[in-house]
Short mmCIF file of N, CA and C in Angstrom, two decimals:
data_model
loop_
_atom_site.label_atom_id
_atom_site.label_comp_id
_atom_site.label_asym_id
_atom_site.label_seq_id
_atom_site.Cartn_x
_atom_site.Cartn_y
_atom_site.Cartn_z
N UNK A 1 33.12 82.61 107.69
CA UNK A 1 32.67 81.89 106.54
C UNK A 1 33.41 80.56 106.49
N UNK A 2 32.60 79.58 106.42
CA UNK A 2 33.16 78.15 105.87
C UNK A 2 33.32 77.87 104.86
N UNK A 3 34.75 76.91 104.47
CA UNK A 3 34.74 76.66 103.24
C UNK A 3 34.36 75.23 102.84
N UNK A 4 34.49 74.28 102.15
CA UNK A 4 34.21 72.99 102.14
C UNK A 4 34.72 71.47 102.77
N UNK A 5 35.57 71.99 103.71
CA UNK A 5 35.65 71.45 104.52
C UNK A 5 35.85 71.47 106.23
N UNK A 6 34.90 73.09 106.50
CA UNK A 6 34.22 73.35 107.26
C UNK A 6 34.77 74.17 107.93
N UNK A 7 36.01 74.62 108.16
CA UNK A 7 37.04 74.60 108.78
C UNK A 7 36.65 76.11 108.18
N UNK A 8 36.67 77.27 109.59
CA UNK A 8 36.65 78.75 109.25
C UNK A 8 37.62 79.36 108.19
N UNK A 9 37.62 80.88 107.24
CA UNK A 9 38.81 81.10 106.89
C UNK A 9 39.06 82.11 107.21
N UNK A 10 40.50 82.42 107.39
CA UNK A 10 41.09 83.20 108.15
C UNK A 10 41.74 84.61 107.34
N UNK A 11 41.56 85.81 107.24
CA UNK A 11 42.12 86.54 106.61
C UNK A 11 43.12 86.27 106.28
N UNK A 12 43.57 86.52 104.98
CA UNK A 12 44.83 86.33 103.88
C UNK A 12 46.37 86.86 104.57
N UNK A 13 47.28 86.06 104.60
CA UNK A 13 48.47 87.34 105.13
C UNK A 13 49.11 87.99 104.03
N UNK A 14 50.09 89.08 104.27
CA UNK A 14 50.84 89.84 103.35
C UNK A 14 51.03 90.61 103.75
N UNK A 15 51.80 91.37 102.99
CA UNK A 15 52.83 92.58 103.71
C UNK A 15 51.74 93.83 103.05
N UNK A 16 52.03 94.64 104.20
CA UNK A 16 50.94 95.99 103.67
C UNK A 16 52.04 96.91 103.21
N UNK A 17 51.98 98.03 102.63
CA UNK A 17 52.58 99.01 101.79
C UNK A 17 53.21 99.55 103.04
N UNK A 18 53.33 100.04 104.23
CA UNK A 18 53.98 100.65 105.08
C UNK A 18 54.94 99.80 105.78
N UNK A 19 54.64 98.40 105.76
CA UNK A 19 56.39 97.65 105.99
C UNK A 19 56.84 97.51 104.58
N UNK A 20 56.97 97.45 103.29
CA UNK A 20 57.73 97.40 102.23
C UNK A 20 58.37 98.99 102.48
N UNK A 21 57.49 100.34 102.32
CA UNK A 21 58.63 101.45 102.74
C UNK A 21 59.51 101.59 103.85
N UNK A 22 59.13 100.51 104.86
CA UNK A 22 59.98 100.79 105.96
C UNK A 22 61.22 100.06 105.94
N UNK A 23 61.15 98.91 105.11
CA UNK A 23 62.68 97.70 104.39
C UNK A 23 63.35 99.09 103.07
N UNK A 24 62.25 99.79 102.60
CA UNK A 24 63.31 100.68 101.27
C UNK A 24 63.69 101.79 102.39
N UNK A 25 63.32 102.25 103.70
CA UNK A 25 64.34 103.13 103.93
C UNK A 25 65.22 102.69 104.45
N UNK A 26 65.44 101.63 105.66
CA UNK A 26 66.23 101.12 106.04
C UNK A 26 67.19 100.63 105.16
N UNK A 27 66.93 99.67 103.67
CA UNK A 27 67.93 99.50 103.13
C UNK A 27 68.93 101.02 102.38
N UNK A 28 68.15 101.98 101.97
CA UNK A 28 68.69 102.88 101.73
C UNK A 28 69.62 103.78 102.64
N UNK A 29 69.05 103.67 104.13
CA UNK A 29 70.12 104.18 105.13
C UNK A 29 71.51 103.52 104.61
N UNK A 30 71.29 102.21 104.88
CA UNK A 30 72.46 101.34 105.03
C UNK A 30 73.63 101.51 103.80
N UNK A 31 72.66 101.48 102.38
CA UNK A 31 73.45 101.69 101.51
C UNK A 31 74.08 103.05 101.32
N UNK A 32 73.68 104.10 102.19
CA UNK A 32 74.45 105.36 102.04
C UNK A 32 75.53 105.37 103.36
N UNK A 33 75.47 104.67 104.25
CA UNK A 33 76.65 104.66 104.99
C UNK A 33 77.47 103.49 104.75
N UNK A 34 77.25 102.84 103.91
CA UNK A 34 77.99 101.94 103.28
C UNK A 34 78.80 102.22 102.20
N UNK A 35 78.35 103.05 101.45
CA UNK A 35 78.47 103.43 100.12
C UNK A 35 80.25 104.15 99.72
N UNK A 36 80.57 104.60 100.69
CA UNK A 36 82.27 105.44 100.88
C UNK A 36 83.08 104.44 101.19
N UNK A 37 82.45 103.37 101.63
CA UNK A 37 83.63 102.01 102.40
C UNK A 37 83.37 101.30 101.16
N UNK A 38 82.22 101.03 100.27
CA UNK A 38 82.12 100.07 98.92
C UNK A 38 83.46 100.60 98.39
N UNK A 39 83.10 102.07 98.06
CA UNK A 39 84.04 102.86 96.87
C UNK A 39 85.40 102.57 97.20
N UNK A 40 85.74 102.65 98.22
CA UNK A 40 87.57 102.32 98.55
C UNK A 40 87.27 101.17 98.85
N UNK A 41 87.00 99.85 99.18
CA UNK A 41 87.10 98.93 98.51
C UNK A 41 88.08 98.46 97.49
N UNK A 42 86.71 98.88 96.39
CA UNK A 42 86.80 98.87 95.18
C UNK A 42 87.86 99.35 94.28
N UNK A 43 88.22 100.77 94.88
CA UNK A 43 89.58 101.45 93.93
C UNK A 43 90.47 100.78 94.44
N UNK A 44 90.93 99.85 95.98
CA UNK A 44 91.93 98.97 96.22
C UNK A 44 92.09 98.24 95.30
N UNK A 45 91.38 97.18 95.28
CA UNK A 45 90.95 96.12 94.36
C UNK A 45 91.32 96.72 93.06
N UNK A 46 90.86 97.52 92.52
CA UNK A 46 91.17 97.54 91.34
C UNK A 46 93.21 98.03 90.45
N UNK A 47 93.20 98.71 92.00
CA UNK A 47 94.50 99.11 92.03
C UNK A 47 95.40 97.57 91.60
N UNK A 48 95.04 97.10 92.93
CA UNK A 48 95.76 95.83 93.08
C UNK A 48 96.28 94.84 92.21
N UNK A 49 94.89 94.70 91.47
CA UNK A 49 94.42 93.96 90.15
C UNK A 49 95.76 94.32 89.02
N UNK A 50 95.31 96.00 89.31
CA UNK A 50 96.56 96.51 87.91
C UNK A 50 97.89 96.00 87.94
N UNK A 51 98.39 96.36 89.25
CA UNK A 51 99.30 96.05 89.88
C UNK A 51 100.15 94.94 89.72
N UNK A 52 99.56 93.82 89.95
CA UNK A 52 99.57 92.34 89.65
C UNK A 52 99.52 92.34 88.17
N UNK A 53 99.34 92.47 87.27
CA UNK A 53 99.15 92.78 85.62
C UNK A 53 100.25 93.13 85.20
N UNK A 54 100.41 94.81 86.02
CA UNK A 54 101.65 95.01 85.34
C UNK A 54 103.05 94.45 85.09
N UNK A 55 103.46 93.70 86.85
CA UNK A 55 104.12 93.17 87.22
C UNK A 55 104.52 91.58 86.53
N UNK A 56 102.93 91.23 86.01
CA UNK A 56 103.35 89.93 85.29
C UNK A 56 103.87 90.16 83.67
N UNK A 57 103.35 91.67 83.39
CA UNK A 57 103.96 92.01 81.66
C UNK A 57 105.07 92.51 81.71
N UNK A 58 105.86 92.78 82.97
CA UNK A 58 107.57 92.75 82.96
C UNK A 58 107.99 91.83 83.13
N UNK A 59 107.86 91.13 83.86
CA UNK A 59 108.24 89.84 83.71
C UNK A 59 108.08 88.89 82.32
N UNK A 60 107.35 89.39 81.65
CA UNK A 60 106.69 88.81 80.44
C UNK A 60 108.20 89.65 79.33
N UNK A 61 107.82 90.79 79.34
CA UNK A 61 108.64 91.58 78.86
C UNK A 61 110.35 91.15 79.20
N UNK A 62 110.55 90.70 79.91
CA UNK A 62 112.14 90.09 80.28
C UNK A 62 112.41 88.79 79.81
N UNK A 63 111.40 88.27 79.66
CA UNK A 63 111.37 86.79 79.43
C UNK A 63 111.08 86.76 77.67
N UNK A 64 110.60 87.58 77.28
CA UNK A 64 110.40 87.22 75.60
C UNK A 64 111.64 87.98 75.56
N UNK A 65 112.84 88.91 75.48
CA UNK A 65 113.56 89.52 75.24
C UNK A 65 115.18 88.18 75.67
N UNK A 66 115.05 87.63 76.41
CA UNK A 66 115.38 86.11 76.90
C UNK A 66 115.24 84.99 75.44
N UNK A 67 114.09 85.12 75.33
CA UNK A 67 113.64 83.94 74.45
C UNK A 67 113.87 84.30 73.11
N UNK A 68 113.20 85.25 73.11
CA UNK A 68 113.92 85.75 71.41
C UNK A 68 115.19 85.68 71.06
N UNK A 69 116.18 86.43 72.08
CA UNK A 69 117.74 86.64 71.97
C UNK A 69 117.49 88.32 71.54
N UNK A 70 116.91 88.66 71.69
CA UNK A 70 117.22 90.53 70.79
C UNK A 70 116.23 91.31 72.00
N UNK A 71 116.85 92.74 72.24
CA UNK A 71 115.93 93.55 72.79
C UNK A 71 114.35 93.68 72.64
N UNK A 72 113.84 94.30 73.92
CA UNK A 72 112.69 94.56 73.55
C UNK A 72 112.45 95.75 74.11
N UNK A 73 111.36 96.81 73.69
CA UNK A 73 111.59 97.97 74.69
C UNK A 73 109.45 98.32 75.34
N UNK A 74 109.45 98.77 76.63
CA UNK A 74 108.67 98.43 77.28
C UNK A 74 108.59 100.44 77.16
N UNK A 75 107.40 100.81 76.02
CA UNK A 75 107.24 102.02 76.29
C UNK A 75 105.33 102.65 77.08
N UNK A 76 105.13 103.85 77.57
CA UNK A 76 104.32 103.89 78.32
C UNK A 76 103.47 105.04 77.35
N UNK A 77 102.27 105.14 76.91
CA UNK A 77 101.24 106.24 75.90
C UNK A 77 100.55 107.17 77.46
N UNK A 78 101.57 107.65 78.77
CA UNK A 78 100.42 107.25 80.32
C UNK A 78 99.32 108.17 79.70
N UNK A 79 99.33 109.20 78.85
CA UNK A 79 98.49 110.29 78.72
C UNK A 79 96.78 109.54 78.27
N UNK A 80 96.72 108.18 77.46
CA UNK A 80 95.65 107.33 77.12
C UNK A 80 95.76 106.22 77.72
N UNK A 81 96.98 105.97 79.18
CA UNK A 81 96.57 105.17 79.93
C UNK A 81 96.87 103.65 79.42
N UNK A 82 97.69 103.76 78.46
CA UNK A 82 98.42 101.95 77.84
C UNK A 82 99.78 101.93 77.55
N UNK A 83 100.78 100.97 77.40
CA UNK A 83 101.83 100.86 77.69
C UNK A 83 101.65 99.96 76.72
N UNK A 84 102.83 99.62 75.99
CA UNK A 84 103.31 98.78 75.14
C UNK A 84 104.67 97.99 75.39
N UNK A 85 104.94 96.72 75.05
CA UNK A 85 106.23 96.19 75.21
C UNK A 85 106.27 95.71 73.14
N UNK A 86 107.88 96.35 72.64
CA UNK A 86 108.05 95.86 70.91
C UNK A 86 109.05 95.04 71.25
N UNK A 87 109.11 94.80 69.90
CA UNK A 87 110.48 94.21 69.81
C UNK A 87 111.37 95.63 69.09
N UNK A 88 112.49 96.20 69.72
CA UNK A 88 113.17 97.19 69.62
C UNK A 88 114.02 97.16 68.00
N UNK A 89 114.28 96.39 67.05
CA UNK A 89 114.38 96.50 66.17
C UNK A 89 113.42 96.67 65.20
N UNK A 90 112.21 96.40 64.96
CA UNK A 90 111.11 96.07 64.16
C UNK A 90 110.30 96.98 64.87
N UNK A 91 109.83 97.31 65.76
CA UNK A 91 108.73 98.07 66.23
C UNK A 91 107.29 97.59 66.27
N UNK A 92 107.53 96.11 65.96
CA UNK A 92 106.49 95.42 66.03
C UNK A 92 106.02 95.07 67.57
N UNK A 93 104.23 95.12 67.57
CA UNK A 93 103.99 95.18 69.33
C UNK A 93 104.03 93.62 69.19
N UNK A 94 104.61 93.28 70.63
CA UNK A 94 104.45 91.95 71.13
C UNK A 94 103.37 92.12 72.34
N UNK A 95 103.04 93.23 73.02
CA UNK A 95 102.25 92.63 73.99
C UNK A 95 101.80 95.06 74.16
N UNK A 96 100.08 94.89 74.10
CA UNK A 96 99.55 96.20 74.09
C UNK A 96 98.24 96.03 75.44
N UNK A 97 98.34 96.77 76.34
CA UNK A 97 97.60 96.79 77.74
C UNK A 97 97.09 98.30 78.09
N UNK A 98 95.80 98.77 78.04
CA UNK A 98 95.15 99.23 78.46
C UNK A 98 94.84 99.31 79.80
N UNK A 99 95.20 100.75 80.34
CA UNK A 99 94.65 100.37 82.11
C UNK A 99 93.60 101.38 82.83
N UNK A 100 93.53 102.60 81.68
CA UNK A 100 93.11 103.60 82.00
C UNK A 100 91.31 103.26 80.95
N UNK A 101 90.29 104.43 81.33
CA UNK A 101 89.48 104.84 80.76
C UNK A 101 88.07 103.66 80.84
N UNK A 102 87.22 104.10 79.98
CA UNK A 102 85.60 103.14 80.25
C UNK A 102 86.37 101.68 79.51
N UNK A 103 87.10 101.68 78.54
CA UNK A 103 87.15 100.45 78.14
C UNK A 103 88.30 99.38 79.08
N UNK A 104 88.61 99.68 80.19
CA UNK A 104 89.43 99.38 80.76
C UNK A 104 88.87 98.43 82.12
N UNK A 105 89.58 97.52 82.32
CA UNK A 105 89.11 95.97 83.26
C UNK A 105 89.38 96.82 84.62
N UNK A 106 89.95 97.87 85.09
CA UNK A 106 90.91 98.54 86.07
C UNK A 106 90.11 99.42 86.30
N UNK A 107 89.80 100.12 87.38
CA UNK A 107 89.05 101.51 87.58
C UNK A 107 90.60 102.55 88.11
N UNK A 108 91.01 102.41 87.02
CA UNK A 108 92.26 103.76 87.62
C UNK A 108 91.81 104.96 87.13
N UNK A 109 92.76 106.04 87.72
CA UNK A 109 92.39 107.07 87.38
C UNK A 109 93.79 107.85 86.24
N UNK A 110 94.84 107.14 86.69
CA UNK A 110 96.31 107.97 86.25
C UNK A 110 97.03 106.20 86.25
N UNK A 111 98.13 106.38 85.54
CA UNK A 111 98.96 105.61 84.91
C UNK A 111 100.32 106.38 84.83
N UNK A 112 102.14 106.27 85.47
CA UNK A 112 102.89 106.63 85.05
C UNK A 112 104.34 105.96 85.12
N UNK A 113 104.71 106.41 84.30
CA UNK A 113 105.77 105.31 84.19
C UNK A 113 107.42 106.47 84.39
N UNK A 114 107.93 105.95 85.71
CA UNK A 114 109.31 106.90 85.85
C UNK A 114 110.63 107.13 84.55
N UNK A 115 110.36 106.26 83.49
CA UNK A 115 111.60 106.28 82.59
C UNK A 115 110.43 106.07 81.41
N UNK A 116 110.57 106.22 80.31
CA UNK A 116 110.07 105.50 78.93
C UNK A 116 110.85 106.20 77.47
N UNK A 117 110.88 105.72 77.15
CA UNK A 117 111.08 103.79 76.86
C UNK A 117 111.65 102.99 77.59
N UNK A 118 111.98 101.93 78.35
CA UNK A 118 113.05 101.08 78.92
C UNK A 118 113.17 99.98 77.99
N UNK A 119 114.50 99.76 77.46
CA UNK A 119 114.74 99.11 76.69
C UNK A 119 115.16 97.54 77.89
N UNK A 120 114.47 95.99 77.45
CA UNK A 120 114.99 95.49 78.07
C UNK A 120 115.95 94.39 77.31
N UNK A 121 117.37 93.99 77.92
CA UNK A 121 117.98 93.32 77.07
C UNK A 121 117.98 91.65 77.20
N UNK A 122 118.29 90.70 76.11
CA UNK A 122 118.26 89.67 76.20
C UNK A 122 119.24 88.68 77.71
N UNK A 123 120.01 89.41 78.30
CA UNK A 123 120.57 89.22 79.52
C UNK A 123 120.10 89.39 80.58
N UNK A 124 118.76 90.13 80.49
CA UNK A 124 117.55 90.73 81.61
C UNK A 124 117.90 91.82 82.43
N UNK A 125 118.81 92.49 81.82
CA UNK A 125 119.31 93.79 82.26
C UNK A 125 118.52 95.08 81.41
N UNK A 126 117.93 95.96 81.78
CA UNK A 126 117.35 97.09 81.36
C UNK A 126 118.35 98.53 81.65
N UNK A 127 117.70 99.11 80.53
CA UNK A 127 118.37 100.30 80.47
C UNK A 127 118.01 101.53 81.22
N UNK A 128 117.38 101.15 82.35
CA UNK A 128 117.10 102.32 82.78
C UNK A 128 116.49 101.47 84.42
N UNK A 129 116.36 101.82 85.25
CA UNK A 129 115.17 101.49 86.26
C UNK A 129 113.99 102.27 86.25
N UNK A 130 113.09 100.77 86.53
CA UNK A 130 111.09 101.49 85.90
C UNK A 130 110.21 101.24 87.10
N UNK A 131 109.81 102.84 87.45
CA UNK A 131 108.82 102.02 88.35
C UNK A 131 107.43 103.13 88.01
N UNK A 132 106.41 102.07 87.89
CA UNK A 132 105.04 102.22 87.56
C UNK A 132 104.02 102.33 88.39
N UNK A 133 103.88 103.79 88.25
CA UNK A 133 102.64 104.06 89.56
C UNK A 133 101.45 103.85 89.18
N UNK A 134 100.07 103.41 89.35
CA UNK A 134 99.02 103.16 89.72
C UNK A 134 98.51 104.09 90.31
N UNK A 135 97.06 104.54 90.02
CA UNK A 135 96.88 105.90 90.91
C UNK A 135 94.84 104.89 90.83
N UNK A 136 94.14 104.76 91.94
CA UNK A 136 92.97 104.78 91.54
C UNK A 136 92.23 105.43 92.91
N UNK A 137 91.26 106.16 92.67
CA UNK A 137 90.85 107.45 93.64
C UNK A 137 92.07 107.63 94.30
N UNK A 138 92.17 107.31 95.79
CA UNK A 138 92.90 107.85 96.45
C UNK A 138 94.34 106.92 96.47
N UNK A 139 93.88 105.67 96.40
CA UNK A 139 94.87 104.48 96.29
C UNK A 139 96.12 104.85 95.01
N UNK A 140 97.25 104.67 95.57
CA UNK A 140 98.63 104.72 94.47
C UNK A 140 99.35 103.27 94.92
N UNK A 141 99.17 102.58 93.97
CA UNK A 141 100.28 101.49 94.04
C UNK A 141 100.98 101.32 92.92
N UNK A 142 102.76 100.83 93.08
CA UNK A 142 103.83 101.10 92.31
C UNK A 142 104.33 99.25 92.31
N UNK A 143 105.16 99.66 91.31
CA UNK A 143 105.61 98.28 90.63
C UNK A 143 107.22 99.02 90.13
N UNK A 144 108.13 98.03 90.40
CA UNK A 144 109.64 98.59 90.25
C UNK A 144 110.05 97.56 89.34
N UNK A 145 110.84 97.88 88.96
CA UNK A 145 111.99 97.00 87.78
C UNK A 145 112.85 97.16 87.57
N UNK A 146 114.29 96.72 88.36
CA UNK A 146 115.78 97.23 88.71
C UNK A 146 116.18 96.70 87.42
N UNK A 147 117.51 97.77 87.16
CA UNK A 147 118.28 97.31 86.31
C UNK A 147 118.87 96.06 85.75
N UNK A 148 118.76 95.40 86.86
CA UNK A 148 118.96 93.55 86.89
C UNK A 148 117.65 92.83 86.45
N UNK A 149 116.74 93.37 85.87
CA UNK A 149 115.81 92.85 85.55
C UNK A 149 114.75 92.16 86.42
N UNK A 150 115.23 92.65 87.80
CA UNK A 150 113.94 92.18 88.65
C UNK A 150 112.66 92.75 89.06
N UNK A 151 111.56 92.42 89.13
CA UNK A 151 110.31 93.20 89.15
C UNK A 151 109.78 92.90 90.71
N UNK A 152 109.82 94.13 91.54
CA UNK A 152 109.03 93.62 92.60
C UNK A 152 107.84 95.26 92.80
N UNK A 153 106.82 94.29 92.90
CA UNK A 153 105.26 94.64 93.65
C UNK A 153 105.72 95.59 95.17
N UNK A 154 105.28 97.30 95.27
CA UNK A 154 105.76 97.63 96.12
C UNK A 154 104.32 97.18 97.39
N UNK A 155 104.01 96.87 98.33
CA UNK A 155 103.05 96.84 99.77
C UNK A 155 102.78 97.98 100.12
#
């Protein structure tokens, strides 16, 4: 058949229904042998994330206890998965972090803290040494805080 400018027309192209199922199984293969390497990934990452967090709210925690001039004490709730840093006279929170559960930025699973309360003092010396495990699926990463008030990220 001609159209109006004479020139034959050529059947329409497009994809027929048996290559669109053959792209949904193939992508579905892929995404199920993919799918165990996404997930650890992911609980790294999220580990990591915490990790880095925690490490900056001791440091945070040493440094307002610094700035203020008066204690502060850095206690752990691990059973709901949040930790608090007060000011140790007043009991007022200066700094409240969530790491566990749906409302949480972190996909952990467990939260624990080796000492709690650790009181830290305005000299950056703590009363105890703290180190904070991270647990997400299989991934555990820890965060330390020596008596000298130094915080290091364990690898």
């Amino acid at each position: 058949m001609a159209n109006r400018s004479g020139a034959r027309r050529t059947a329409e192209a497009g994809i027929s229904l048996t290559e669109i199922l053959m792209v949904i199984a193939v992508m579905g293969i892929l995404l199920a042998v993919g799918a165990p390497r996404i997930s650890a990934v992911l609980s790294r990452s999220g580990a990591s994330q915490a990790t880095t967090v925690v490490a900056m709210d001791l440091q945070q925690a040493v440094s307002l206890a610094a700035r203020q001039r008066k204690p502060v004490r850095v206690a752990c709730d691990c059973a709901n998965g949040t930790y608090t840093v007060t000011d140790r006279a007043t009991g007022s929170v200066l700094l409240r972090r969530r790491l566990t559960g749906n409302d949480a930025d972190y996909n952990l699973r467990a939260v624990a803290f080796s000492a709690t309360p650790v009181d830290v003092f305005p000299s950056g010396r703590t009363s105890a040494p703290l180190t904070v495990t991270l647990t997400s699926g299989t991934v555990s990463k820890s965060v330390t805080m020596t008596t000298g008030g130094l915080v290091v990220v364990a690898r």
